[in-house]
XYZ file of C-alpha atoms in Angstrom:
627
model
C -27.187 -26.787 -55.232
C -27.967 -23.636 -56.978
C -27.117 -21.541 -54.579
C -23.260 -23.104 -55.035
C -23.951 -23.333 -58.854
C -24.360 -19.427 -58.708
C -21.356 -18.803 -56.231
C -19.055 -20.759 -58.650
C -20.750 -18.354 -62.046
C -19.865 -15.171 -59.683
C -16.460 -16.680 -58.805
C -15.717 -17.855 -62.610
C -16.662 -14.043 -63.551
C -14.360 -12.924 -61.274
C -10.693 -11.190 -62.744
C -7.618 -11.946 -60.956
C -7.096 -9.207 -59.434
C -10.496 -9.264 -57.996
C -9.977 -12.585 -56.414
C -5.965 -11.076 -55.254
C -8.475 -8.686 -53.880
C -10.890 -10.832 -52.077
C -7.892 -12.964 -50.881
C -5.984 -10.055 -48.994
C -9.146 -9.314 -47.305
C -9.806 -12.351 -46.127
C -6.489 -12.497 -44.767
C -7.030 -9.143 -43.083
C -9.878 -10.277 -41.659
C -8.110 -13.647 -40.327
C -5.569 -11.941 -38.334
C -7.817 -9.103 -36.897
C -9.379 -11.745 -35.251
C -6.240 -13.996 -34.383
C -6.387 -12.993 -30.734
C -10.278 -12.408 -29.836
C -12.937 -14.596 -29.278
C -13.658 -15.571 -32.737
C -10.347 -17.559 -33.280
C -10.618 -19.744 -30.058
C -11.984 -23.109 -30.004
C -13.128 -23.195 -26.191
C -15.025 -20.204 -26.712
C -16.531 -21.797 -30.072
C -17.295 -24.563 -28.178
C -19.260 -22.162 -25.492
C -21.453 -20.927 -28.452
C -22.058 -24.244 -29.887
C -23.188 -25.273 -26.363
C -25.461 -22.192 -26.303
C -26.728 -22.824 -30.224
C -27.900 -26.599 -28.590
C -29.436 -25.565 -25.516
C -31.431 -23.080 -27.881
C -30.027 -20.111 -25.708
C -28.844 -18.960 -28.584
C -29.614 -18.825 -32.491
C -27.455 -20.754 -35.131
C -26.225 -17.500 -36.551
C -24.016 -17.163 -33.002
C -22.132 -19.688 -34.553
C -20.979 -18.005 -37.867
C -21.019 -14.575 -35.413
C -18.510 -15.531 -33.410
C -16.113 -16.490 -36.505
C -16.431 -12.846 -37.656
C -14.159 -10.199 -36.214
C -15.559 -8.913 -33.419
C -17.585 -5.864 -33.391
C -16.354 -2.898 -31.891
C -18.003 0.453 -32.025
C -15.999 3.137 -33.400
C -15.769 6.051 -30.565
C -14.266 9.362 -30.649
C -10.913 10.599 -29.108
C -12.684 11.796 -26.283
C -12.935 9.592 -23.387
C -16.480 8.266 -22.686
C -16.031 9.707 -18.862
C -15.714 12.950 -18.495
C -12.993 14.835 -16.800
C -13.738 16.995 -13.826
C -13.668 20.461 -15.153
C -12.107 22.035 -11.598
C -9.605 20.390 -9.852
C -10.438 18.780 -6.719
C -8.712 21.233 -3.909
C -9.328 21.446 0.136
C -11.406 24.699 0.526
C -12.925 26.364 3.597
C -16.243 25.427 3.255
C -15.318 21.771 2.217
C -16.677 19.136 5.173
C -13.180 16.812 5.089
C -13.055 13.345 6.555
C -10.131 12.131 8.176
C -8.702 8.594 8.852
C -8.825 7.479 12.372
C -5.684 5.077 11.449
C -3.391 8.626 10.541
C -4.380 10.801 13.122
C -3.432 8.187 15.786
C -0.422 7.756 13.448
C 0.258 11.321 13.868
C -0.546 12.276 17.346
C 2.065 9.238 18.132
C 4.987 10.544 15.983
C 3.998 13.856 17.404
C 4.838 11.893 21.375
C 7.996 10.787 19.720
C 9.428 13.700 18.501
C 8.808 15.215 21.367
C 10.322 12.979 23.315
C 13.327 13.638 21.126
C 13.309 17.765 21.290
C 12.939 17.218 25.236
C 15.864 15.084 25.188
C 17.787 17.244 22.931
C 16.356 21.083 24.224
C 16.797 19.761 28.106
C 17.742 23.194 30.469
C 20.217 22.997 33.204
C 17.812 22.956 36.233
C 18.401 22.872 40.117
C 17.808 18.888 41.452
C 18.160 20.143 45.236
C 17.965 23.449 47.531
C 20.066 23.512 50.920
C 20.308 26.399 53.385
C 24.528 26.661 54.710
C 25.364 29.180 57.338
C 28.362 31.367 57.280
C 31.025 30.191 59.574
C 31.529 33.386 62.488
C 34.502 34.047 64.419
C 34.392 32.899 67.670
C 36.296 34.341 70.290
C 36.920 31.039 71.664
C 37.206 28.984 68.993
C 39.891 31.444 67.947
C 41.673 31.570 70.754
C 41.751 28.096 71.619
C 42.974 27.588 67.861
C 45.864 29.804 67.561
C 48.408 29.915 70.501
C 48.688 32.555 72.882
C 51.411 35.093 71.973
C 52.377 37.569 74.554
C 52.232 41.175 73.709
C 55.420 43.173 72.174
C 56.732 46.567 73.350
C 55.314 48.657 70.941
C 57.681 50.912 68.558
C 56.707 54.883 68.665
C 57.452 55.592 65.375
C 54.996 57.851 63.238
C 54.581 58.321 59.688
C 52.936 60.516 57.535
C 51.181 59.381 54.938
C 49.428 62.363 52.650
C 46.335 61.493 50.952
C 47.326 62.677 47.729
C 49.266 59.840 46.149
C 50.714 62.435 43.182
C 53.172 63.561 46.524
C 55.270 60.625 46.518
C 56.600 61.144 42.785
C 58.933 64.299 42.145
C 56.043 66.963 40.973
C 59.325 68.151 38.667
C 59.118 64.897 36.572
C 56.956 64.843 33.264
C 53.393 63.450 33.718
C 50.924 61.426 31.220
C 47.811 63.487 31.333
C 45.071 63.735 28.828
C 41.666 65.741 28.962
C 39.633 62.705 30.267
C 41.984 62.359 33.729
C 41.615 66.151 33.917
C 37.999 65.763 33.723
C 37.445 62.974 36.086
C 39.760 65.145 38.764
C 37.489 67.895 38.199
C 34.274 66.741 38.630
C 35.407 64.327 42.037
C 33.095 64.759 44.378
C 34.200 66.249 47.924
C 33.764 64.018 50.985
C 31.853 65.755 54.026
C 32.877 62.668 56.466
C 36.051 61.222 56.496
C 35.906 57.773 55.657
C 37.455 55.157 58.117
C 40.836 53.966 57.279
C 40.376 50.659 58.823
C 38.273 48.112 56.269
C 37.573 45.474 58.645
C 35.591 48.036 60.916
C 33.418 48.986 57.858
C 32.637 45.607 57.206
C 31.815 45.468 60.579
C 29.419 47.576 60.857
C 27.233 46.703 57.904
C 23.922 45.069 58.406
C 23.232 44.326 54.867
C 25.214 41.480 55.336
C 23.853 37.902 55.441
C 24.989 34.773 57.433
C 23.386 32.114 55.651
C 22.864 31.150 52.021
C 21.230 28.387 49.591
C 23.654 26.089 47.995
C 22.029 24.519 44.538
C 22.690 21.533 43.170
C 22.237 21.188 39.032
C 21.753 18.007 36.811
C 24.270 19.056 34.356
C 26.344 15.750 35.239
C 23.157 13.899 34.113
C 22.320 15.396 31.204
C 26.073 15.224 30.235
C 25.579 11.680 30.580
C 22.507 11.119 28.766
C 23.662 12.553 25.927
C 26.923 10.710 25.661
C 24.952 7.548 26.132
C 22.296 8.660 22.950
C 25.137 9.776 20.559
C 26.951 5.936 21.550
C 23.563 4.258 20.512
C 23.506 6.330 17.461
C 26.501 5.662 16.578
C 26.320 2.079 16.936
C 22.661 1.035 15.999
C 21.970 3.107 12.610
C 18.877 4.174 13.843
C 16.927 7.704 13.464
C 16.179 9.583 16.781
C 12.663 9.225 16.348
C 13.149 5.527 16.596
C 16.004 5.036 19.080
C 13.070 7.412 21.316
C 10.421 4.984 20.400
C 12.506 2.267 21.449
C 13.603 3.763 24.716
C 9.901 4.528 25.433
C 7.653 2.116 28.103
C 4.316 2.036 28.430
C 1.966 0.326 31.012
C 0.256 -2.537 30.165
C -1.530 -3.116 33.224
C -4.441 -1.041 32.129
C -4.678 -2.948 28.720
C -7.513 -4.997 28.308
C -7.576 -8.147 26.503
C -10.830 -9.432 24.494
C -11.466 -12.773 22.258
C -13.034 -11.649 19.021
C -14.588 -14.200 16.799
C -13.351 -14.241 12.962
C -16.448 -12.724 11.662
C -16.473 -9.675 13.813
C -12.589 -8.553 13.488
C -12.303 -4.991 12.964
C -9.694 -2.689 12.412
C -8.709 0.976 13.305
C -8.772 1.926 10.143
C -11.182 3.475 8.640
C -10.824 2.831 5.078
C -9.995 -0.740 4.841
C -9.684 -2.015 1.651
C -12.249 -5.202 1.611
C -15.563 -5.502 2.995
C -17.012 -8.168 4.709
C -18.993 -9.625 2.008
C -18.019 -9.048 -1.028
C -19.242 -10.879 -4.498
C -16.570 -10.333 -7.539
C -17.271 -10.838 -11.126
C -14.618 -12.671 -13.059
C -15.623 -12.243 -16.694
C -13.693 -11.086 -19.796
C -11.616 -13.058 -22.907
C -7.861 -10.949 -23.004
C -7.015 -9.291 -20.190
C -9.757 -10.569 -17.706
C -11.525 -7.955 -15.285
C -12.371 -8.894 -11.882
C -15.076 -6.145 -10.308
C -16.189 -5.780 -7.144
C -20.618 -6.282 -7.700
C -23.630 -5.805 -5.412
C -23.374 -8.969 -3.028
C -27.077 -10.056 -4.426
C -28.327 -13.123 -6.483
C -29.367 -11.031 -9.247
C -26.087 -10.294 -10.176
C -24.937 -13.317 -11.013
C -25.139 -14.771 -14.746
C -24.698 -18.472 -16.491
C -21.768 -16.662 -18.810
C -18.929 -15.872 -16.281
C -17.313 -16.658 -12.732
C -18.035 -15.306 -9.482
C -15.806 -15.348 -6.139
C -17.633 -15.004 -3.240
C -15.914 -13.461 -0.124
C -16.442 -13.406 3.599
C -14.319 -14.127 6.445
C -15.119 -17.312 6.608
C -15.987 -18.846 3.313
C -14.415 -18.117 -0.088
C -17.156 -19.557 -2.819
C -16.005 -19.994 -6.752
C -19.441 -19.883 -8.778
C -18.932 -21.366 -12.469
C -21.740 -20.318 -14.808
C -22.321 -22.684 -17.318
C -20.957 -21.291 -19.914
C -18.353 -19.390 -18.647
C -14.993 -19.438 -20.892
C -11.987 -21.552 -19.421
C -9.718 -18.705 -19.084
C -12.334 -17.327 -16.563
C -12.553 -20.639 -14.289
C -8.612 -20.884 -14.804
C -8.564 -16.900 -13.184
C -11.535 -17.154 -10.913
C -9.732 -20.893 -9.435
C -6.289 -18.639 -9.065
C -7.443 -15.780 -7.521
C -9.655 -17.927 -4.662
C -6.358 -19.865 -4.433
C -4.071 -17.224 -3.445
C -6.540 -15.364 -1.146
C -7.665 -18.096 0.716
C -3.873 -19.360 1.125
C -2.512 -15.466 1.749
C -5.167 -14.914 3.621
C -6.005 -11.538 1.353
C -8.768 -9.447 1.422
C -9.733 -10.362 5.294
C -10.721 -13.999 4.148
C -9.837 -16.697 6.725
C -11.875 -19.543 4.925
C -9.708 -23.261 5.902
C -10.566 -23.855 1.860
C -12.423 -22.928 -1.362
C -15.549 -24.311 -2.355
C -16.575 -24.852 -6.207
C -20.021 -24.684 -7.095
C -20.568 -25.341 -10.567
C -23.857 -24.128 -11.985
C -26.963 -26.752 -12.491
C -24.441 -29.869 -11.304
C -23.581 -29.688 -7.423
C -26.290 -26.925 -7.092
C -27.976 -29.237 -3.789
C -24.563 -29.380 -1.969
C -23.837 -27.864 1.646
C -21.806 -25.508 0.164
C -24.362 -24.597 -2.038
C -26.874 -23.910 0.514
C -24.479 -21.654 2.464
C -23.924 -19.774 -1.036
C -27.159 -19.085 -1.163
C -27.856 -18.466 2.156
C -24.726 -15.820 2.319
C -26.431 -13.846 -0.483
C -29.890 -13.667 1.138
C -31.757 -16.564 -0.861
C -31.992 -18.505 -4.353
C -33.477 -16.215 -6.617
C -32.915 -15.509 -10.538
C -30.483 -14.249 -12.371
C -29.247 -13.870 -15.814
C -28.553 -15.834 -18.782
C -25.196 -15.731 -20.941
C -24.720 -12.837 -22.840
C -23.445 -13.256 -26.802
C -20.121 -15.233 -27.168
C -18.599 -11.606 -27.895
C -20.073 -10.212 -24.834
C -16.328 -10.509 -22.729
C -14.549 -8.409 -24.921
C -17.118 -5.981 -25.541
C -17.065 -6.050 -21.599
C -13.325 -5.545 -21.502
C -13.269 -2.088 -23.242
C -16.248 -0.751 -21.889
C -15.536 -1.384 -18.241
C -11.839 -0.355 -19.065
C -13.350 3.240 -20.439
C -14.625 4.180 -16.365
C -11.247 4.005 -15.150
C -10.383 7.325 -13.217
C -6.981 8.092 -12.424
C -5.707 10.866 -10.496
C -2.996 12.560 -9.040
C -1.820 14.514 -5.690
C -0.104 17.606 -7.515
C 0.576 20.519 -4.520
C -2.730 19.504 -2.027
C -4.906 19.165 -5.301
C -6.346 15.854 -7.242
C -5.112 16.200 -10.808
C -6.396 13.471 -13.677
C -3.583 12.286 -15.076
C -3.938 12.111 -18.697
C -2.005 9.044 -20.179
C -4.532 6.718 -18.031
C -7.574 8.553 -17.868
C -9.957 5.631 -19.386
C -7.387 3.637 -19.392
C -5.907 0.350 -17.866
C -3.721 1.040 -15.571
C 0.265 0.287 -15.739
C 2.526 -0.214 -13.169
C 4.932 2.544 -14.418
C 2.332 4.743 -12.494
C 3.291 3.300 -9.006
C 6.249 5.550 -7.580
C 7.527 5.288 -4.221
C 7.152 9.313 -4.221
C 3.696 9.971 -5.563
C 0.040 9.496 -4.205
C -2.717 8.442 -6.631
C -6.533 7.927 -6.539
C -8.179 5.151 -8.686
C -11.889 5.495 -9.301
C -13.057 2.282 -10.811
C -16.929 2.912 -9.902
C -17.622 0.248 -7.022
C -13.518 0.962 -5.930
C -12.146 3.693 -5.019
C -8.132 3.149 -3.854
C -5.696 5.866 -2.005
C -2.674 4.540 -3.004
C 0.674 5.828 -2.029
C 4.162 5.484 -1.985
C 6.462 4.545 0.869
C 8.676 8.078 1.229
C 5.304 9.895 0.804
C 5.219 12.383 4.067
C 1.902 11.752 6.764
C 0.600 15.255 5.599
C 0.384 14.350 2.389
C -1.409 10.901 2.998
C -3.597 12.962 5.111
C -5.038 15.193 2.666
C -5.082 12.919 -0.069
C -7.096 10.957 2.035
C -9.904 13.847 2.456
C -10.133 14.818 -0.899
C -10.411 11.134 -2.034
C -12.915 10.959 0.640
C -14.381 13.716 -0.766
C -14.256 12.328 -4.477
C -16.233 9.401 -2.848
C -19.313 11.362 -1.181
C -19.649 13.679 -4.703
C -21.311 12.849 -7.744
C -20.814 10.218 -10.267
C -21.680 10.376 -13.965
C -21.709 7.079 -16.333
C -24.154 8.563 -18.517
C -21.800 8.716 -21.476
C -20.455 5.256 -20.960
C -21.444 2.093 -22.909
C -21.448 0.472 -18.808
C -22.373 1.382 -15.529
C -19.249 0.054 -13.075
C -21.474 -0.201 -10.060
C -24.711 -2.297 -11.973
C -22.658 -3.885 -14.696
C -25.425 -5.739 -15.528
C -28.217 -3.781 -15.184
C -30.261 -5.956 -12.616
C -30.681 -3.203 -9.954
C -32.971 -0.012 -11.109
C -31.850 1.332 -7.931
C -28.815 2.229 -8.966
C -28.287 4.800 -11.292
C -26.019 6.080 -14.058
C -25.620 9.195 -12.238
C -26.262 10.218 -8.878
C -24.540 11.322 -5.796
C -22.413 8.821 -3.102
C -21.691 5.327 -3.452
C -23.448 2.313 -2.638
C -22.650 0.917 0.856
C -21.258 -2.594 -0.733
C -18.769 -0.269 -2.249
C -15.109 -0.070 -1.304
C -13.283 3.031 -0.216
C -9.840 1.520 0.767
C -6.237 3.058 1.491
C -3.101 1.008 0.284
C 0.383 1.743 0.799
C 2.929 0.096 -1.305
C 4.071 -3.562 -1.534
C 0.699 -3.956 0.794
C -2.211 -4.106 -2.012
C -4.729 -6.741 -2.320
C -5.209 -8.792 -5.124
C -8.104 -7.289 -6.289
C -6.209 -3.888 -7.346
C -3.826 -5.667 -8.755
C -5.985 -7.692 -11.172
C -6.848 -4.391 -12.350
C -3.502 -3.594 -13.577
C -2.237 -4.773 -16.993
C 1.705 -5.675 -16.690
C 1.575 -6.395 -12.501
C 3.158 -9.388 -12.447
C 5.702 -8.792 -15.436
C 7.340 -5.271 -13.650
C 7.945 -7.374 -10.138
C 10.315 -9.694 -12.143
C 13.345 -8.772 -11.554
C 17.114 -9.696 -12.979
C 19.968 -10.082 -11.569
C 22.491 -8.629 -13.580
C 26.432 -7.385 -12.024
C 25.197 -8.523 -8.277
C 22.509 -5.400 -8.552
C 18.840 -5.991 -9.028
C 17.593 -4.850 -12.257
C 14.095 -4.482 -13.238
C 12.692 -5.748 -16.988
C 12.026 -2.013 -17.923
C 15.561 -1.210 -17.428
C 16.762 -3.944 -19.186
C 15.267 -2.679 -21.969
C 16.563 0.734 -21.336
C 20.138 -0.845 -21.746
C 18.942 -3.145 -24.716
C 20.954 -1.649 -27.520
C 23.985 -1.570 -25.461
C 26.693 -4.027 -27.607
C 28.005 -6.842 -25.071
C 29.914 -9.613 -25.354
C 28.592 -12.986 -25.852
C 27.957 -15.200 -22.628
C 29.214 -18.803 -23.947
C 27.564 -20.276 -20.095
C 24.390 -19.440 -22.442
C 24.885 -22.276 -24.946
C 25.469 -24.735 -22.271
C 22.751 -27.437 -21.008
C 21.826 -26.310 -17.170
C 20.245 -28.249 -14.779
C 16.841 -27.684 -14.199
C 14.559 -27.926 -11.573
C 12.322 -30.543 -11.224
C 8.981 -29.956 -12.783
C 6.313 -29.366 -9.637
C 2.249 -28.652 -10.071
C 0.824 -27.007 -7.392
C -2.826 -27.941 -6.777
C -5.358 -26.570 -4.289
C -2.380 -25.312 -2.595
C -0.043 -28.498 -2.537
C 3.004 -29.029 -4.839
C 2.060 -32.728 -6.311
C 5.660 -32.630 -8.507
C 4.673 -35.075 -11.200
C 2.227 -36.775 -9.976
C 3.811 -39.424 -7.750
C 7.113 -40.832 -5.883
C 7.903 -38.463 -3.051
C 7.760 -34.574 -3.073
C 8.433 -31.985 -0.006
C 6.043 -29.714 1.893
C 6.264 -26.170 3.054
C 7.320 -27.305 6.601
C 9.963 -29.317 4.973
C 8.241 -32.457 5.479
C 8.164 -35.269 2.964
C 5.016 -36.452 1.522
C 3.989 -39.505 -0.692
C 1.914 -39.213 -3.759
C 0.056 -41.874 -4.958
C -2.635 -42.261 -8.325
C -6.245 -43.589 -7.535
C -7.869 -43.546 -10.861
C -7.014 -41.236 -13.702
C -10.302 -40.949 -16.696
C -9.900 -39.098 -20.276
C -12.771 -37.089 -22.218
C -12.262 -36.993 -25.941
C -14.445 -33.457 -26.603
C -15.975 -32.532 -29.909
C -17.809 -29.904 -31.682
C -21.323 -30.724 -30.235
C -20.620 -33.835 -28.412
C -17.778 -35.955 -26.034
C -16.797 -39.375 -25.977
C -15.054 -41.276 -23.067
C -11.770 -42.259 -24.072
C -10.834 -46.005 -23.308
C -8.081 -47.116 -20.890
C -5.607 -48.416 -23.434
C -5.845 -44.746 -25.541
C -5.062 -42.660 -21.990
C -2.026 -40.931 -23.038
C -2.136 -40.226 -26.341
C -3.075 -37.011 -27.787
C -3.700 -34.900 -30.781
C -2.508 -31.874 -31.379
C -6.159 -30.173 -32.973
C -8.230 -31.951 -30.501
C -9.154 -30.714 -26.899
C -9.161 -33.369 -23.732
C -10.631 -33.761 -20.333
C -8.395 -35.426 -18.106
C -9.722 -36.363 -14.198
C -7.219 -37.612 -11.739
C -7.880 -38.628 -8.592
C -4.785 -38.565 -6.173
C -3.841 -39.004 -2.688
C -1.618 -37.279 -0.745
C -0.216 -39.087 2.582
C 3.030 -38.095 4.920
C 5.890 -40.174 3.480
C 6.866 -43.208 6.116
């Protein structure tokens, strides 16, 4: 009572403009906070829960209704840029991905199929020796008829060699100084030659009576190229591919091999999951999901946990984990275990909720995956997750293939990455401490892959220094002394991982800020249109669509859980395989929760609702095939 006595003297005291003052910073105060921790009733309720456990001091309470603390930082970012660039040099030990080089020695088969096809020489197919038909005196004579001889006319002429005699030497001549010349210099004769041709030809010996007759493949390659330009013509496809098409290959050498689940394996070298994997689910905003040290010691009562192997995919729910960290750690063990992401082939995900179904089968196998119930640690402070969220944010390393070199790129270097970043053209690197991603676009060339690959490779076997950051990204928590703030090479749990686009996992996407907004897409003029270039044409003035005031039909409302569309809850709704299922209520129970305590809610009351008050509602369903 005095203390509110003396609160009411200060307040009387007080001049109005004081208490305008005191008012406007109160408001100030309220709507800082309107979007953190302090401001949300679940995560109230996760302190209160704390304060009565004695986990936590009564002060948490009034704590987490403050803003919530952030430490003021410079402009610099809290990792530090590499001061050279990261360039392929000489004496630089580059490691290359099996996956590419096969990739490349087999384009390298194709296109050399293609400059055979297209460079092919005209070459000799056969050889055949021919002989040169002689005349035969009897063949001759049998073949032309016998004519008797003629009386022979005696008649002479003379012919003089010089063939300037037969013209009139008095007519006028075309001369010029070359004929002169060649007339001069003729050489003189010292035997007369023969005047009959056929004898001379006679009575060479140079002469042969037989030759080769070759036959070319000009016909078929003729052919073969009027077939190829038809099938280009026709199918649309590149020569590389119409040759990679055309090619056959023997399959009676191939081998075939069962391989269990657990044991797959792939040709490439840098796949982007591991085999066990344990990821950390924990933040309040924009929730972070990091890839930890697969160990019990890493876990903690405050946030979520997704264990991953091939053949189980675990949830972990720390006791006082926030709800918007069960409601991301439930979706993203949903979608890999349905999409089969992240090499997980698990038939279904199992829940284990910390200190209630902690002596389940599934709870044995969690343990048993992670090498053995051990301890771990406590919940942090209630504004732990957002202090989380910026810190873990301020590791992020982005960089950039710029002309065979690994440039940071500035806008997002500490930052969270956008989608903007993603072009179809451009290779990137993303260092996020226990992941390290080659990402790159679809018209991105094979030699650029290649040596983005090596000096990310090489990026992953240098040094790393967190020393300047409020968190270490591979021992968030602190719980292995092992691992250091700075040192040299990654852990082995670590993931060094290649992704090409529209073929990432889920876990870089959760790492993104605006993923799932920038795949929406409009349809606007029979053109796809994404939502950033809607808002590029924004200010454009367009007519009014009056469609837009009518009532449309909607769809009907469906919930999907575990996997299944349940619709609303009962009558008939349809499967994935088109089949018709029947959905039917077994019991449905309501929790009335309050500050420090619940209340079962009786049967009559199921239903209604308050607006200020938060509910737990349990419903037990069945799903059978309809008929």
């Amino acid at each position: 009572m005095g203390q509110e006595m003396e609160s009411q003297q200060i307040e009387a005291q007080m001049s109005i403009d004081e208490r305008k003052q005191l008012i406007a910073a109160q408001e100030e105060a309220w709507k800082a906070k309107g979007r953190g921790a302090a401001n949300d009733s679940t995560q109230f309720t996760v302190a209160g829960r704390m304060v009565k456990k004695g986990l936590a001091a009564p002060s948490a309470i009034s704590q987490v209704m403050s803003p919530v603390f952030v430490k003021t930082k410079s402009s610099t970012p809290a990792i530090s840029k590499p001061q050279e660039e990261i360039e392929a040099r000489p004496d630089m030990n580059l490691e290359s991905d099996k996956k590419l080089d096969k990739l490349e020695s087999f384009l390298d088969k194709l296109n050399s199929k293609v400059v055979r096809s297209q460079d092919a020489t005209v070459t000799v197919t056969t050889k055949s020796i021919k002989e040169v038909m002689t005349l035969d005196d009897e063949i001759f004579s049998s073949f032309y008829s016998h004519v008797e001889d003629l009386p022979r006319v005696a008649s002479t002429m003379e012919i003089d060699d010089d063939f300037d005699a037969i013209f009139d030497p008095q007519l006028p001549k075309l001369t010029s100084a070359m004929v002169e010349h060649k007339r001069a210099v003729r050489p003189v004769r010292n035997v007369q030659a023969s005047r009959n041709p056929l004898k001379i030809l006679a009575a060479r010996e140079d002469i042969r009576n037989e030759y080769t007759e070759q036959r070319l493949n000009v016909a078929v390659l003729e052919s073969k190229r009027m077939k190829a330009e038809k099938m280009s013509k026709n199918s649309g496809y590149s020569e590389v591919a119409l040759a990679g098409l055309a090619t056959r290959e023997n399959f009676s050498s191939v081998n075939l091999r069962s391989v269990n689940v657990s044991e797959q394996t792939s040709n490439n070298s840098a796949v982007p999951y591991k085999k066990l994997m344990l990821l950390q689910v924990k933040g309040r905003r924009h929730v972070q999901t990091r890839l930890v040290e697969p160990r019990a010691s890493s876990l903690n009562s405050g946030d979520c946990f997704l264990l991953i192997t091939p053949r189980h995919c675990f949830i972990w729910v720390g006791e006082f984990a926030n709800v918007i960290e069960k409601a991301k750690a439930s979706e993203l063990a949903t979608f890999i275990q349905t999409k089969r992401d992240l090499g997980c082939r698990a038939d279904y995900a199992q829940t284990i909720e910390e200190g209630i179904n902690t002596h389940t089968h599934a709870a044995k196998e969690f343990w048993k995956i992670l090498g053995g119930q051990a301890s771990y640690q406590s919940a942090g402070t209630p504004e732990e997750d957002e202090l989380y969220e910026s810190a873990i944010v301020e590791t992020n390393c982005i960089y950039r293939l710029v002309d065979d070199k690994l440039v940071p790129d500035d806008d997002y270097w500490g930052k969270t990455p956008r989608c903007t970043l993603l072009d179809s053209k451009e290779v990137l690197v993303f260092d996020f401490g226990s992941e390290v991603y080659v990402w790159h676009g679809k018209e991105v060339t094979l030699a650029q892959r290649k040596v983005a690959f090596q000096l990310a490779k090489h990026l992953w076997n240098g040094t790393f220094d967190y020393t300047n950051c409020d968190i270490n990204p591979l021992d968030p928590g602190e719980c292995n002394k092992l691992i250091p703030r700075k040192g040299q090479g990654r852990p082995d749990w670590a993931i060094f991982g290649r992704l090409t686009e529209h073929n990432e996992t889920t876990l870089f996407k959760e790492k993104f800020l605006d993923w799932t907004e920038s795949k929406k897409s409009l349809l606007k003029n029979g053109l796809e249109q994404t939502a950033d270039q809607k808002e590029l044409h924004g200010g454009e003035q367009q007519a009014c669509d009056p469609s837009l005031t009518l009532s449309k039909l909607q769809a009907p409302v469906g919930t999907v859980l575990e996997g299944a569309n349940v619709g609303r809850g009962y009558g008939s709704v349809e499967g994935e395989d088109q089949r018709r299922f029947e959905v039917r209520t077994l019991s449905v129970d309501v929790w009335h929760i309050l500050e420090f305590d619940y209340s079962r809610l009786p049967r009559q009351s199921i239903g209604q609702f308050h607006e200020g008050d938060t509910y737990v509602v349990k419903w037990r369903y069945m799903v059978s095939a309809a008929g």
